[in-house]
Structures are given as structure tokens and as C-alpha cells.
């Protein structure tokens, strides 16, 4: 039997505004709010994501509210398996002087670089631990796809990227790529 596809989709646009300037300490607080916040009101999933969800034999979502709300909107009442395995990798920023301010988007890039390059995790999940979790997630998805069903995951941009790297290492090919914007999909197939 040919395996189904594995589709990694990013959640919709969060309600918490990114249009602000923050110190590293303020970004730490902003990220904590982001992790427990939901989606900006008035969004609807794109038709392509709705079609993917309709055709999926299994739908997974991260436990974070923004992923849960995305799943509820895309799955249209179908069963969604919620799993903390798919939560985003942490983003603790390095400590910078209080006069140094950046928008959240740039703090995210700085924090991700520090996490990757310098193992800066502040007691949260390390890169090595997140990579092991991504491998575990990939194996769960591969196991489900091997039943012949397409598998949809509604989760987070960077962790989806990490899972996608593991899928590629296991012989899965990225055949459709909408990038990392909100509501986007990346489809992997075993060739």
C-alpha cells in the first residue's frame, strides 16, 4: 500500500499584535502571552486548507490555543487529535540592555539564532531535545500515513520546519510548499 501524504500546516494569524517595539524582557512576556493566546477574530481558512482537511484521514493539532482554533476552523467538526508533541519550539531571547528594542518578529529571529547557535534555552527545551521531539513527531506521522491515509498537522511554523527536515531525512519529498505564512501548508509524499 502506498503511504498517504503528510501535510504540515501553520496556524492562522494570532490575535496578539506584532506591531510594537519591545525590550528583550518585554519580548519574554509578549511570547508568554502569544503561547496562550488565540487567533485574531474574523479569519477563515483558505479553501485549499479546507480541502486538505476534508481529504485527510487523520488530523492532528498542537495543544496551543492558536493551533486548536485553527483546527476547529479547518476540520469543520471532524475529529482532531490534540497532542503536545506538536507545540512550537521555545523562543527565549537573550538578555539585552533595556534601551535596545525590536519588534516581536525580529526578537523571534534573534531568539531562534541564540537557541540554535549558542544553546540559549533558559531551562526550557534545548535544540537537541526539540530535534528529538521532531523525530518522534515525524515517526508518529509516518506511522499513520503508512496506513494509506493523508495526515494533516495544524501546528507551528518553526516546529513544522523541524518535522519536515526529519521527514526529508526519512525519504519523504516536499511536493507542495506554501512557505511559512499563516494558514500555509507544506505537503510531503513518500516517493
PDB file of C-alpha atoms in Angstrom:
ATOM      1  CA  UNK A   1       0.000   0.000   0.000  1.00  0.00           C
ATOM      2  CA  UNK A   2       1.273   3.436  -0.891  1.00  0.00           C
ATOM      3  CA  UNK A   3       1.574   5.774   2.120  1.00  0.00           C
ATOM      4  CA  UNK A   4      -0.661   8.807   2.362  1.00  0.00           C
ATOM      5  CA  UNK A   5       0.765  12.320   2.293  1.00  0.00           C
ATOM      6  CA  UNK A   6       1.831  14.238   5.389  1.00  0.00           C
ATOM      7  CA  UNK A   7       0.736  17.868   5.348  1.00  0.00           C
ATOM      8  CA  UNK A   8       2.203  20.297   7.878  1.00  0.00           C
ATOM      9  CA  UNK A   9       0.087  23.455   8.143  1.00  0.00           C
ATOM     10  CA  UNK A  10       0.726  26.588  10.172  1.00  0.00           C
ATOM     11  CA  UNK A  11      -1.971  28.108  12.380  1.00  0.00           C
ATOM     12  CA  UNK A  12      -3.928  31.236  11.480  1.00  0.00           C
ATOM     13  CA  UNK A  13      -2.894  34.752  12.426  1.00  0.00           C
ATOM     14  CA  UNK A  14      -2.720  35.221  16.216  1.00  0.00           C
ATOM     15  CA  UNK A  15      -4.712  37.952  17.954  1.00  0.00           C
ATOM     16  CA  UNK A  16      -1.662  39.364  19.739  1.00  0.00           C
ATOM     17  CA  UNK A  17      -0.286  42.287  17.741  1.00  0.00           C
ATOM     18  CA  UNK A  18       3.261  42.205  16.422  1.00  0.00           C
ATOM     19  CA  UNK A  19       3.186  45.951  15.767  1.00  0.00           C
ATOM     20  CA  UNK A  20       5.150  47.075  18.793  1.00  0.00           C
ATOM     21  CA  UNK A  21       8.713  47.667  19.941  1.00  0.00           C
ATOM     22  CA  UNK A  22       9.923  45.620  22.888  1.00  0.00           C
ATOM     23  CA  UNK A  23      12.969  45.118  25.085  1.00  0.00           C
ATOM     24  CA  UNK A  24      14.205  41.532  25.465  1.00  0.00           C
ATOM     25  CA  UNK A  25      12.418  41.284  28.836  1.00  0.00           C
ATOM     26  CA  UNK A  26       9.205  42.656  27.347  1.00  0.00           C
ATOM     27  CA  UNK A  27       9.507  40.155  24.489  1.00  0.00           C
ATOM     28  CA  UNK A  28       9.751  37.340  27.041  1.00  0.00           C
ATOM     29  CA  UNK A  29       6.381  38.489  28.476  1.00  0.00           C
ATOM     30  CA  UNK A  30       4.954  39.001  24.967  1.00  0.00           C
ATOM     31  CA  UNK A  31       5.927  35.430  23.976  1.00  0.00           C
ATOM     32  CA  UNK A  32       4.269  34.020  27.111  1.00  0.00           C
ATOM     33  CA  UNK A  33       1.024  35.779  26.094  1.00  0.00           C
ATOM     34  CA  UNK A  34       1.449  34.583  22.496  1.00  0.00           C
ATOM     35  CA  UNK A  35       1.747  30.966  23.662  1.00  0.00           C
ATOM     36  CA  UNK A  36      -1.614  31.084  25.470  1.00  0.00           C
ATOM     37  CA  UNK A  37      -3.429  33.353  23.012  1.00  0.00           C
ATOM     38  CA  UNK A  38      -5.822  32.508  20.237  1.00  0.00           C
ATOM     39  CA  UNK A  39      -6.453  33.737  16.723  1.00  0.00           C
ATOM     40  CA  UNK A  40      -7.351  37.219  15.530  1.00  0.00           C
ATOM     41  CA  UNK A  41     -11.129  37.373  15.077  1.00  0.00           C
ATOM     42  CA  UNK A  42     -12.764  37.176  11.665  1.00  0.00           C
ATOM     43  CA  UNK A  43     -10.383  34.776   9.918  1.00  0.00           C
ATOM     44  CA  UNK A  44     -11.420  31.842   7.806  1.00  0.00           C
ATOM     45  CA  UNK A  45      -9.181  29.076   6.498  1.00  0.00           C
ATOM     46  CA  UNK A  46      -8.297  29.263   2.808  1.00  0.00           C
ATOM     47  CA  UNK A  47     -10.265  26.885   0.558  1.00  0.00           C
ATOM     48  CA  UNK A  48      -7.146  24.820  -0.158  1.00  0.00           C
ATOM     49  CA  UNK A  49      -6.636  24.094   3.563  1.00  0.00           C
ATOM     50  CA  UNK A  50     -10.322  23.214   3.958  1.00  0.00           C
ATOM     51  CA  UNK A  51      -9.984  20.761   1.057  1.00  0.00           C
ATOM     52  CA  UNK A  52      -6.856  19.244   2.615  1.00  0.00           C
ATOM     53  CA  UNK A  53      -8.645  18.776   5.939  1.00  0.00           C
ATOM     54  CA  UNK A  54     -11.657  17.242   4.205  1.00  0.00           C
ATOM     55  CA  UNK A  55      -9.428  14.706   2.441  1.00  0.00           C
ATOM     56  CA  UNK A  56      -7.277  13.856   5.451  1.00  0.00           C
ATOM     57  CA  UNK A  57      -7.728  10.506   7.150  1.00  0.00           C
ATOM     58  CA  UNK A  58      -6.220  11.904  10.347  1.00  0.00           C
ATOM     59  CA  UNK A  59      -5.923  15.439  11.701  1.00  0.00           C
ATOM     60  CA  UNK A  60      -3.531  16.386  14.497  1.00  0.00           C
ATOM     61  CA  UNK A  61      -3.137  19.725  16.265  1.00  0.00           C
ATOM     62  CA  UNK A  62      -0.819  21.238  18.825  1.00  0.00           C
ATOM     63  CA  UNK A  63      -2.275  21.934  22.256  1.00  0.00           C
ATOM     64  CA  UNK A  64      -1.705  25.695  21.898  1.00  0.00           C
ATOM     65  CA  UNK A  65      -4.928  27.763  21.553  1.00  0.00           C
ATOM     66  CA  UNK A  66      -3.939  29.249  18.190  1.00  0.00           C
ATOM     67  CA  UNK A  67      -3.473  25.743  16.756  1.00  0.00           C
ATOM     68  CA  UNK A  68      -6.680  24.482  18.407  1.00  0.00           C
ATOM     69  CA  UNK A  69      -8.717  27.346  16.939  1.00  0.00           C
ATOM     70  CA  UNK A  70      -7.127  26.753  13.534  1.00  0.00           C
ATOM     71  CA  UNK A  71      -8.011  23.067  13.746  1.00  0.00           C
ATOM     72  CA  UNK A  72     -11.607  23.831  14.734  1.00  0.00           C
ATOM     73  CA  UNK A  73     -11.967  26.178  11.758  1.00  0.00           C
ATOM     74  CA  UNK A  74     -10.315  23.845   9.237  1.00  0.00           C
ATOM     75  CA  UNK A  75     -11.646  20.473  10.402  1.00  0.00           C
ATOM     76  CA  UNK A  76     -15.310  21.539  10.226  1.00  0.00           C
ATOM     77  CA  UNK A  77     -16.422  19.261  13.060  1.00  0.00           C
ATOM     78  CA  UNK A  78     -14.208  16.292  12.218  1.00  0.00           C
ATOM     79  CA  UNK A  79     -12.167  14.612  14.960  1.00  0.00           C
ATOM     80  CA  UNK A  80      -8.878  16.347  15.748  1.00  0.00           C
ATOM     81  CA  UNK A  81      -6.223  14.574  17.810  1.00  0.00           C
ATOM     82  CA  UNK A  82      -4.607  17.085  20.139  1.00  0.00           C
ATOM     83  CA  UNK A  83      -1.009  16.398  21.083  1.00  0.00           C
ATOM     84  CA  UNK A  84       1.611  18.494  22.905  1.00  0.00           C
ATOM     85  CA  UNK A  85       4.187  16.697  20.751  1.00  0.00           C
ATOM     86  CA  UNK A  86       3.468  19.356  18.087  1.00  0.00           C
ATOM     87  CA  UNK A  87       3.902  22.547  20.176  1.00  0.00           C
ATOM     88  CA  UNK A  88       6.327  25.217  18.981  1.00  0.00           C
ATOM     89  CA  UNK A  89       9.989  25.071  19.945  1.00  0.00           C
ATOM     90  CA  UNK A  90      10.715  27.702  22.628  1.00  0.00           C
ATOM     91  CA  UNK A  91      11.959  31.205  21.883  1.00  0.00           C
ATOM     92  CA  UNK A  92      13.698  32.631  24.979  1.00  0.00           C
ATOM     93  CA  UNK A  93      15.513  35.800  23.927  1.00  0.00           C
ATOM     94  CA  UNK A  94      18.999  36.619  25.158  1.00  0.00           C
ATOM     95  CA  UNK A  95      19.204  39.438  27.702  1.00  0.00           C
ATOM     96  CA  UNK A  96      19.910  42.765  26.019  1.00  0.00           C
ATOM     97  CA  UNK A  97      20.098  46.236  27.605  1.00  0.00           C
ATOM     98  CA  UNK A  98      16.691  47.849  28.217  1.00  0.00           C
ATOM     99  CA  UNK A  99      17.371  50.636  25.715  1.00  0.00           C
ATOM    100  CA  UNK A 100      17.602  48.044  22.900  1.00  0.00           C
ATOM    101  CA  UNK A 101      14.153  47.445  21.381  1.00  0.00           C
ATOM    102  CA  UNK A 102      12.926  45.376  18.442  1.00  0.00           C
ATOM    103  CA  UNK A 103       9.545  44.288  17.059  1.00  0.00           C
ATOM    104  CA  UNK A 104       8.475  40.747  18.083  1.00  0.00           C
ATOM    105  CA  UNK A 105       9.239  39.391  14.595  1.00  0.00           C
ATOM    106  CA  UNK A 106      12.902  40.343  14.956  1.00  0.00           C
ATOM    107  CA  UNK A 107      13.119  39.193  18.581  1.00  0.00           C
ATOM    108  CA  UNK A 108      11.874  35.823  17.340  1.00  0.00           C
ATOM    109  CA  UNK A 109      14.721  35.663  14.817  1.00  0.00           C
ATOM    110  CA  UNK A 110      17.303  36.729  17.425  1.00  0.00           C
ATOM    111  CA  UNK A 111      15.969  34.232  19.972  1.00  0.00           C
ATOM    112  CA  UNK A 112      15.926  31.405  17.404  1.00  0.00           C
ATOM    113  CA  UNK A 113      19.520  32.201  16.384  1.00  0.00           C
ATOM    114  CA  UNK A 114      20.688  32.223  20.041  1.00  0.00           C
ATOM    115  CA  UNK A 115      18.809  28.961  20.660  1.00  0.00           C
ATOM    116  CA  UNK A 116      20.455  27.313  17.626  1.00  0.00           C
ATOM    117  CA  UNK A 117      23.931  28.762  17.757  1.00  0.00           C
ATOM    118  CA  UNK A 118      24.527  29.129  21.496  1.00  0.00           C
ATOM    119  CA  UNK A 119      22.085  26.620  23.033  1.00  0.00           C
ATOM    120  CA  UNK A 120      20.347  29.521  24.800  1.00  0.00           C
ATOM    121  CA  UNK A 121      17.241  27.941  26.340  1.00  0.00           C
ATOM    122  CA  UNK A 122      16.891  29.367  29.870  1.00  0.00           C
ATOM    123  CA  UNK A 123      15.854  25.998  31.259  1.00  0.00           C
ATOM    124  CA  UNK A 124      13.313  25.386  28.515  1.00  0.00           C
ATOM    125  CA  UNK A 125      13.568  22.734  25.818  1.00  0.00           C
ATOM    126  CA  UNK A 126      17.032  22.672  24.215  1.00  0.00           C
ATOM    127  CA  UNK A 127      17.605  22.412  20.491  1.00  0.00           C
ATOM    128  CA  UNK A 128      18.756  18.798  20.904  1.00  0.00           C
ATOM    129  CA  UNK A 129      15.585  17.986  22.856  1.00  0.00           C
ATOM    130  CA  UNK A 130      13.401  19.716  20.252  1.00  0.00           C
ATOM    131  CA  UNK A 131      15.149  17.812  17.460  1.00  0.00           C
ATOM    132  CA  UNK A 132      14.443  14.532  19.275  1.00  0.00           C
ATOM    133  CA  UNK A 133      10.793  15.599  19.672  1.00  0.00           C
ATOM    134  CA  UNK A 134      10.646  16.462  15.943  1.00  0.00           C
ATOM    135  CA  UNK A 135      11.961  12.985  15.122  1.00  0.00           C
ATOM    136  CA  UNK A 136       9.331  11.448  17.405  1.00  0.00           C
ATOM    137  CA  UNK A 137       6.614  13.559  15.751  1.00  0.00           C
ATOM    138  CA  UNK A 138       7.799  12.542  12.277  1.00  0.00           C
ATOM    139  CA  UNK A 139       7.644   8.867  13.250  1.00  0.00           C
ATOM    140  CA  UNK A 140       4.087   9.231  14.606  1.00  0.00           C
ATOM    141  CA  UNK A 141       3.018  10.887  11.347  1.00  0.00           C
ATOM    142  CA  UNK A 142       4.817   8.345   9.161  1.00  0.00           C
ATOM    143  CA  UNK A 143       3.180   5.506  11.087  1.00  0.00           C
ATOM    144  CA  UNK A 144      -0.250   6.998  10.459  1.00  0.00           C
ATOM    145  CA  UNK A 145       0.487   7.789   6.786  1.00  0.00           C
ATOM    146  CA  UNK A 146       1.647   4.206   6.220  1.00  0.00           C
ATOM    147  CA  UNK A 147      -1.995   3.131   6.609  1.00  0.00           C
ATOM    148  CA  UNK A 148      -2.621   4.899   3.277  1.00  0.00           C
ATOM    149  CA  UNK A 149      -4.328   7.934   4.820  1.00  0.00           C
ATOM    150  CA  UNK A 150      -3.295  11.534   4.307  1.00  0.00           C
ATOM    151  CA  UNK A 151      -2.307  13.119   7.614  1.00  0.00           C
ATOM    152  CA  UNK A 152      -2.781  16.820   8.379  1.00  0.00           C
ATOM    153  CA  UNK A 153      -0.994  18.589  11.234  1.00  0.00           C
ATOM    154  CA  UNK A 154      -2.144  22.054  12.338  1.00  0.00           C
ATOM    155  CA  UNK A 155       0.700  23.452  14.373  1.00  0.00           C
ATOM    156  CA  UNK A 156       3.530  25.994  14.281  1.00  0.00           C
ATOM    157  CA  UNK A 157       5.939  27.395  11.714  1.00  0.00           C
ATOM    158  CA  UNK A 158       9.342  26.516  13.114  1.00  0.00           C
ATOM    159  CA  UNK A 159       8.466  23.180  14.663  1.00  0.00           C
ATOM    160  CA  UNK A 160       6.731  22.170  11.422  1.00  0.00           C
ATOM    161  CA  UNK A 161      10.012  23.029   9.679  1.00  0.00           C
ATOM    162  CA  UNK A 162      11.896  20.769  12.104  1.00  0.00           C
ATOM    163  CA  UNK A 163       9.457  17.903  11.479  1.00  0.00           C
ATOM    164  CA  UNK A 164       9.744  18.481   7.732  1.00  0.00           C
ATOM    165  CA  UNK A 165      13.543  18.132   7.927  1.00  0.00           C
ATOM    166  CA  UNK A 166      13.088  14.778   9.689  1.00  0.00           C
ATOM    167  CA  UNK A 167      10.594  13.652   7.047  1.00  0.00           C
ATOM    168  CA  UNK A 168      13.065  14.525   4.286  1.00  0.00           C
ATOM    169  CA  UNK A 169      15.799  12.595   6.122  1.00  0.00           C
ATOM    170  CA  UNK A 170      13.448   9.599   6.129  1.00  0.00           C
ATOM    171  CA  UNK A 171      12.930   9.763   2.353  1.00  0.00           C
ATOM    172  CA  UNK A 172       9.831  11.974   2.129  1.00  0.00           C
ATOM    173  CA  UNK A 173       9.787  14.631  -0.567  1.00  0.00           C
ATOM    174  CA  UNK A 174       8.364  18.139  -0.237  1.00  0.00           C
ATOM    175  CA  UNK A 175       5.964  18.276  -3.192  1.00  0.00           C
ATOM    176  CA  UNK A 176       3.891  21.372  -2.360  1.00  0.00           C
ATOM    177  CA  UNK A 177       5.268  24.344  -0.454  1.00  0.00           C
ATOM    178  CA  UNK A 178       3.305  27.441   0.561  1.00  0.00           C
ATOM    179  CA  UNK A 179       6.098  28.650   2.824  1.00  0.00           C
ATOM    180  CA  UNK A 180       5.625  29.596   6.462  1.00  0.00           C
ATOM    181  CA  UNK A 181       2.917  32.269   6.401  1.00  0.00           C
ATOM    182  CA  UNK A 182      -0.250  31.866   8.450  1.00  0.00           C
ATOM    183  CA  UNK A 183      -2.594  29.120   7.173  1.00  0.00           C
ATOM    184  CA  UNK A 184       0.120  27.794   4.827  1.00  0.00           C
ATOM    185  CA  UNK A 185       0.748  24.130   4.005  1.00  0.00           C
ATOM    186  CA  UNK A 186       3.784  22.024   3.203  1.00  0.00           C
ATOM    187  CA  UNK A 187       2.937  18.623   1.680  1.00  0.00           C
ATOM    188  CA  UNK A 188       5.327  15.662   1.888  1.00  0.00           C
ATOM    189  CA  UNK A 189       4.987  12.417  -0.020  1.00  0.00           C
ATOM    190  CA  UNK A 190       6.965   9.194   0.070  1.00  0.00           C
ATOM    191  CA  UNK A 191       8.395   8.639  -3.404  1.00  0.00           C
TER     192      UNK A 191
END
